[in-house]
Coordinates of C-alpha atoms and ligand atoms in Angstrom, one line a residue:
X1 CA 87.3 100.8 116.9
X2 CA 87.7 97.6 116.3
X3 CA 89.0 94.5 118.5
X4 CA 90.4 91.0 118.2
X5 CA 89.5 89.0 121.7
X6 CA 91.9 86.0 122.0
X7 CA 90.4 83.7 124.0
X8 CA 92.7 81.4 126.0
X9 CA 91.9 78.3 123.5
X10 CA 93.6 80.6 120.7
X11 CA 96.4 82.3 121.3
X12 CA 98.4 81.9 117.9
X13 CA 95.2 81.8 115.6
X14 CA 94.2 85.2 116.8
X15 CA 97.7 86.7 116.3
X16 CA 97.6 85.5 112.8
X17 CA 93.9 86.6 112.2
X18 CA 95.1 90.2 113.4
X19 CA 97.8 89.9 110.8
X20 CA 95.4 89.1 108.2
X21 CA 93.0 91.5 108.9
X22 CA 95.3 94.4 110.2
X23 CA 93.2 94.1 113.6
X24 CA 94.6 94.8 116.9
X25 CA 94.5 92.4 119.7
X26 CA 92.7 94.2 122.8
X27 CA 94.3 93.8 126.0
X28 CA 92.5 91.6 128.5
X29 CA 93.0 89.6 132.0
X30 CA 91.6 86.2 131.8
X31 CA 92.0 84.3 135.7
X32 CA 90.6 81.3 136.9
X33 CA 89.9 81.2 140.8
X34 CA 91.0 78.4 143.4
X35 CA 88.2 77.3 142.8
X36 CA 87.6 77.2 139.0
X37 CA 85.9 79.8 138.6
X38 CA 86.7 82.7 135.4
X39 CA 87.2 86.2 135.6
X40 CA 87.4 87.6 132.4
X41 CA 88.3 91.9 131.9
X42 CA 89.0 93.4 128.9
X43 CA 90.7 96.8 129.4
X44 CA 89.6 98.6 126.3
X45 CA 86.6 100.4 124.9
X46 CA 85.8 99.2 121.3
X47 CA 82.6 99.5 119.0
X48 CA 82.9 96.0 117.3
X49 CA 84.9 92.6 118.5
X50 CA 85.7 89.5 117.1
X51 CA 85.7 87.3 120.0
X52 CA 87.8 83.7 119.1
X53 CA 87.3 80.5 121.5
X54 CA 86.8 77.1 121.5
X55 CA 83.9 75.9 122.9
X56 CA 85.8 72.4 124.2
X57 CA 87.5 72.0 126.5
X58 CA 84.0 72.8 129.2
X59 CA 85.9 75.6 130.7
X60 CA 86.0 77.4 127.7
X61 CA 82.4 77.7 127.1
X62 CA 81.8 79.7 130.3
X63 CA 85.3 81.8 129.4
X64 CA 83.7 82.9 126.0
X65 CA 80.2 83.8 127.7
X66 CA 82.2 86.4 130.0
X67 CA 84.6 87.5 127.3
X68 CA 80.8 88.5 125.1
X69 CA 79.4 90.1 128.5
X70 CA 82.3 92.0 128.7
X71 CA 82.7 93.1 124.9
X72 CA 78.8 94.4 125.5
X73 CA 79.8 96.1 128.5
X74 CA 83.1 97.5 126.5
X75 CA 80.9 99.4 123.8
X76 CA 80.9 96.8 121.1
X77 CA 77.7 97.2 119.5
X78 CA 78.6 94.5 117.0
X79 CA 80.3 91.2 118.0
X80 CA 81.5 88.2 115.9
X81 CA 81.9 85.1 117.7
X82 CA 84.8 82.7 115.9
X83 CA 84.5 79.3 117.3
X84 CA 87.2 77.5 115.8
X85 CA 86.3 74.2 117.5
X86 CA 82.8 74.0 118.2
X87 CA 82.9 71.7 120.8
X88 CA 79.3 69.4 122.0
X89 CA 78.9 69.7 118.1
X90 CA 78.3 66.0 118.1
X91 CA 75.5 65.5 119.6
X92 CA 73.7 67.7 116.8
X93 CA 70.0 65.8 117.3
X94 CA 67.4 63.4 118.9
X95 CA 69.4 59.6 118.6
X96 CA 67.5 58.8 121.8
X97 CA 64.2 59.8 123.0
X98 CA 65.1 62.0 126.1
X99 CA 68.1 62.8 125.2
X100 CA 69.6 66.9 125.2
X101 CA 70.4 68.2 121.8
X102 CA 73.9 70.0 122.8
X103 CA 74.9 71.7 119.5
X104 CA 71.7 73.3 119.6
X105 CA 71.7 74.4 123.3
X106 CA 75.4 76.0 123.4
X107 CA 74.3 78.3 120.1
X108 CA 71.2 79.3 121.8
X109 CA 73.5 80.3 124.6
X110 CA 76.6 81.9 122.4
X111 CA 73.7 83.6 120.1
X112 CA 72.6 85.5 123.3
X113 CA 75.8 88.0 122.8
X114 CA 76.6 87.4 119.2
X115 CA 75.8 89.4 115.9
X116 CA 77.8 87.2 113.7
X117 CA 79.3 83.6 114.3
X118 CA 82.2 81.8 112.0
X119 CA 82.2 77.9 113.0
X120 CA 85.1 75.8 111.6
X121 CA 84.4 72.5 110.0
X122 CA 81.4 71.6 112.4
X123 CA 80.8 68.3 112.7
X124 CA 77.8 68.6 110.9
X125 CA 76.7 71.5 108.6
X126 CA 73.3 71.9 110.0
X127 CA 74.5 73.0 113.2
X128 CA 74.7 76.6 111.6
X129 CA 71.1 76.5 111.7
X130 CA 70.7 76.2 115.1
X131 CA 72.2 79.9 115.3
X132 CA 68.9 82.4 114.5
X133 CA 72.1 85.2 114.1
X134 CA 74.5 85.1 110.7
X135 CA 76.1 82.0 110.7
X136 CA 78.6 80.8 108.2
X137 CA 81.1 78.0 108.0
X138 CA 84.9 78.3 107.3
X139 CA 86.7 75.1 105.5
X140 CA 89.8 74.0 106.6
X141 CA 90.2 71.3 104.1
X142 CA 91.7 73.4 101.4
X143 CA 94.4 74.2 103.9
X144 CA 95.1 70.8 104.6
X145 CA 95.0 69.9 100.6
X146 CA 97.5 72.4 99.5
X147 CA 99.9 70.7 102.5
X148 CA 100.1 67.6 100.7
X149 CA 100.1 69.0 97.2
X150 CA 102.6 66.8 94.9
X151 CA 103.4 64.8 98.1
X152 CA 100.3 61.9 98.0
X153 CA 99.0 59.7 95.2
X154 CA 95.3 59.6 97.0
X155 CA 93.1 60.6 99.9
X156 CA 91.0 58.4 102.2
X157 CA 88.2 58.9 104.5
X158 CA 87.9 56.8 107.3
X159 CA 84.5 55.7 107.4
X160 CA 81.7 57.4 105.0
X161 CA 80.9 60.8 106.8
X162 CA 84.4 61.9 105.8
X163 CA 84.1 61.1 102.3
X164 CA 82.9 64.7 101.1
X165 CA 86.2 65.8 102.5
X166 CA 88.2 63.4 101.1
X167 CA 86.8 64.3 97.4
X168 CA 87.7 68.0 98.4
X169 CA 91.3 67.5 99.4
X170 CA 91.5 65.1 96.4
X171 CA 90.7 67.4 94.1
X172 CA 92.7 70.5 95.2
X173 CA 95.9 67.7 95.3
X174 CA 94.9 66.1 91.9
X175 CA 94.6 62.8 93.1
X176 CA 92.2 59.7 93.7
X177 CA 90.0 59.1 96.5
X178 CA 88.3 56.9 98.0
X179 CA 86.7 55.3 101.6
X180 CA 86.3 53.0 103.9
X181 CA 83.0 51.1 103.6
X182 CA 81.9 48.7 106.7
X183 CA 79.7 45.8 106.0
X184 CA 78.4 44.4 108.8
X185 CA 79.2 40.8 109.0
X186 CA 77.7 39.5 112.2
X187 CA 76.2 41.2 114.9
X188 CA 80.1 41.5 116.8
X189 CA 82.0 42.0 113.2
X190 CA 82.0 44.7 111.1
X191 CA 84.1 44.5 107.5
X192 CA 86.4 47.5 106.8
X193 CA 87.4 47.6 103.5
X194 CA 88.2 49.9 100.5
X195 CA 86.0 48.7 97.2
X196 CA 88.1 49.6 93.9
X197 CA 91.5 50.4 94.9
X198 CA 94.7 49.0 95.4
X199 CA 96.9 51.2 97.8
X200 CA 100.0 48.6 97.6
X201 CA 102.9 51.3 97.0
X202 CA 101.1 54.4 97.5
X203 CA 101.6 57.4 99.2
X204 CA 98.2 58.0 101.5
X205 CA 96.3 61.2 103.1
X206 CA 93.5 59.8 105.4
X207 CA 91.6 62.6 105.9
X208 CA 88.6 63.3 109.2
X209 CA 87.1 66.0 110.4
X210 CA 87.7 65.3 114.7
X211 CA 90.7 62.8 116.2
X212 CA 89.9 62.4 119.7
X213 CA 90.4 58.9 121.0
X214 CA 92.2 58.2 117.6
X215 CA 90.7 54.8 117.7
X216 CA 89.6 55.3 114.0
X217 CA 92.6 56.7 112.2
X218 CA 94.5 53.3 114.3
X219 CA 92.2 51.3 112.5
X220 CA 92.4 52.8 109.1
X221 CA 95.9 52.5 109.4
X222 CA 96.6 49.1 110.4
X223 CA 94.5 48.3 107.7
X224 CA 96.5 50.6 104.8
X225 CA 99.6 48.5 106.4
X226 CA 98.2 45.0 105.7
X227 CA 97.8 46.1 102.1
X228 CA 101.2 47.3 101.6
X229 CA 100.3 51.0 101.6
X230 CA 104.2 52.6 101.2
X231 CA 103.7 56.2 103.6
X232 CA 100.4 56.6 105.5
X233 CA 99.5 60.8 106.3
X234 CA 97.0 61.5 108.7
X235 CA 95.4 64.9 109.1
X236 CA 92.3 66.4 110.6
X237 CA 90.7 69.7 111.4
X238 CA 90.4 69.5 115.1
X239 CA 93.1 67.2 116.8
X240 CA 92.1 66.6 120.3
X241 CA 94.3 63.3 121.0
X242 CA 92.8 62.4 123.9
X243 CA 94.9 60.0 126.5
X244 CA 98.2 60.5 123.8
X245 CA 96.2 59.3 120.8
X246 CA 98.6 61.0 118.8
X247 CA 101.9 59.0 120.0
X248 CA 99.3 56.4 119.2
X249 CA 99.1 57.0 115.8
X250 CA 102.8 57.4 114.9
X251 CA 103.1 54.0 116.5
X252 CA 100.8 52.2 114.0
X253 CA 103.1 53.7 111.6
X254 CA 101.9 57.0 110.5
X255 CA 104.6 59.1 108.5
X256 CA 102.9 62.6 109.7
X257 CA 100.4 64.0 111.6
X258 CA 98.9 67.5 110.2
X259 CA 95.8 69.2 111.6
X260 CA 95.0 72.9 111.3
X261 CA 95.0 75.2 114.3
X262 CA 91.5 75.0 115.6
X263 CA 93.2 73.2 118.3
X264 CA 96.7 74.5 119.1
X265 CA 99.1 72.1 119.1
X266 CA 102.5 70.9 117.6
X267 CA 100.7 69.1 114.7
X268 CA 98.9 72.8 113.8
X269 CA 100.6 73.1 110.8
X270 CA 98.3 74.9 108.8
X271 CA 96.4 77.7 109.3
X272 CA 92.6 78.5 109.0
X273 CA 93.6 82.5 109.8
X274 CA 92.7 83.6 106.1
X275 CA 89.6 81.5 105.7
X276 CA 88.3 83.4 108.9
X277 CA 89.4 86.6 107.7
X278 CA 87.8 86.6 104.2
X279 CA 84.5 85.4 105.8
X280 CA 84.6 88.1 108.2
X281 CA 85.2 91.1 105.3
X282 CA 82.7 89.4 103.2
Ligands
LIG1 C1 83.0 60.8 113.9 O1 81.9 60.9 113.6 C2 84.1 61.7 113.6 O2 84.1 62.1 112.3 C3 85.5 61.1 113.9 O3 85.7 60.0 113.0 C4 85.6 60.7 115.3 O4 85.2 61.7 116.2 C5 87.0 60.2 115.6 O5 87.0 59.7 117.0 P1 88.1 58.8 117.5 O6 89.4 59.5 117.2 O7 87.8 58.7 119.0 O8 88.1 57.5 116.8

């Protein structure tokens, strides 16, 4: 039979995948020791499991290890591994001679256990490549989009990287787009502007893929102020607000904060549930 394993990163996504998919959830003991150690047991037998976790925070990575040991150990002859925030995706090559390449190192590990692996919104696309298993990639943007359908009169990337999501979103709302562009000025100033649009009065989505310190989405914002912007929305995939970035961010004057729930938190407002399910049945 087949089995859902929720790890501890994702609770509420994996109840809603079980909806979607008519899965059950299998019952299993996750501890951590005095120490900090895991102990993972999962109580039933199965023959295939889709195993759900996070790869952030560091804890998690061993977690998901176990949880794939015991699934093996369980029965499961097939296992799906859905990481809905594939954390040490960032460093995803070679910037610096010496350096460790970490999104290739933690799929080398995961693929040790894995027939099958669904990675939300990596930060890069290639990363599914460093996976020699099945790998595809599930797109939370849509999600996001249809949120802010009839509520935005254009979308805005941050810096450039973001700018293929922005086009997305824009397109599913039916609105314009567009990006930040930095020009360097001087070796201690960079120019953040937006070429070819006047946001004075409008209703704005900025949209990124990660918010951790929230330092950029501050800055985007502060700078949609200055130019009379009329409601700023932020939104991202994976919302780790590190250190309160997100009280941060309402501060500058952000309307609403919307991220899917690769990360659970209050600002999960959308779901990536059916994404992961269709991938998996396909
Ligand atoms: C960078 O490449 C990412 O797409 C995000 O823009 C970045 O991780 C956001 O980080 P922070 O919230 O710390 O500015």
């Amino acid at each position: 039979m087949k089995k859902i394993i929720a790890g501890s990163s994702s609770p509420t996504l994996a109840k809603n995948l079980s909806l979607e998919m008519n899965v059950p959830i299998a019952e299993i003991t996750i501890k951590r020791f005095p120490d900090g150690e895991c102990y993972v047991r999962i109580h039933e037998k199965m023959d295939e499991a889709i195993i759900i976790s996070n790869t952030y925070p560091n804890e998690n990575i061993i977690e998901l290890f176990l949880l794939q040991d015991a699934a093996r150990k369980m029965g499961a002859e097939k296992i799906s591994v859905i990481i809905p925030y594939y954390g040490y995706g960032r460093q995803d090559k070679v910037f610096e001679e010496g350096e460790a390449v970490s999104a290739e190192k933690i799929a080398k590990l995961i693929e040790q256990d894995a027939d099958k692996i669904i990675l939300v919104n990596p930060h890069k696309e290639h990363i599914i490549n460093f996976f020699s298993v099945e790998a595809k990639i599930c797109d939370g943007v849509p999600s996001i989009a249809e949120y802010f359908k009839g509520r935005v009169d254009a979308v805005i990337a941050p810096d450039k990287g973001a700018l293929e999501m922005a086009k997305k979103a824009s397109e599913i709302i039916d609105c314009e787009y567009n990006y930040f562009e930095k020009t360097r000025i001087s070796s201690n100033e960079v120019r953040m502007e937006i070429k070819d649009m006047n946001v004075e009065g409008k209703k704005l989505l900025i949209i990124d893929d990660i918010i951790s310190t929230g330092g950029t989405m501050i800055e985007a914002i502060e700078l949609l102020n200055k130019q009379k912007a009329y409601e700023i929305y932020v939104s991202c995939i994976h919302g780790l607000f590190i250190e309160n970035a997100d009280e941060r961010i309402l501060k500058v004057g952000c309307k609403e904060i919307v991220t899917t729930d690769t990360i659970e938190t209050v600002y999960s407002k959308v779901t990536v549930a059916k994404k992961i399910a269709n991938l998996l049945k396909n």
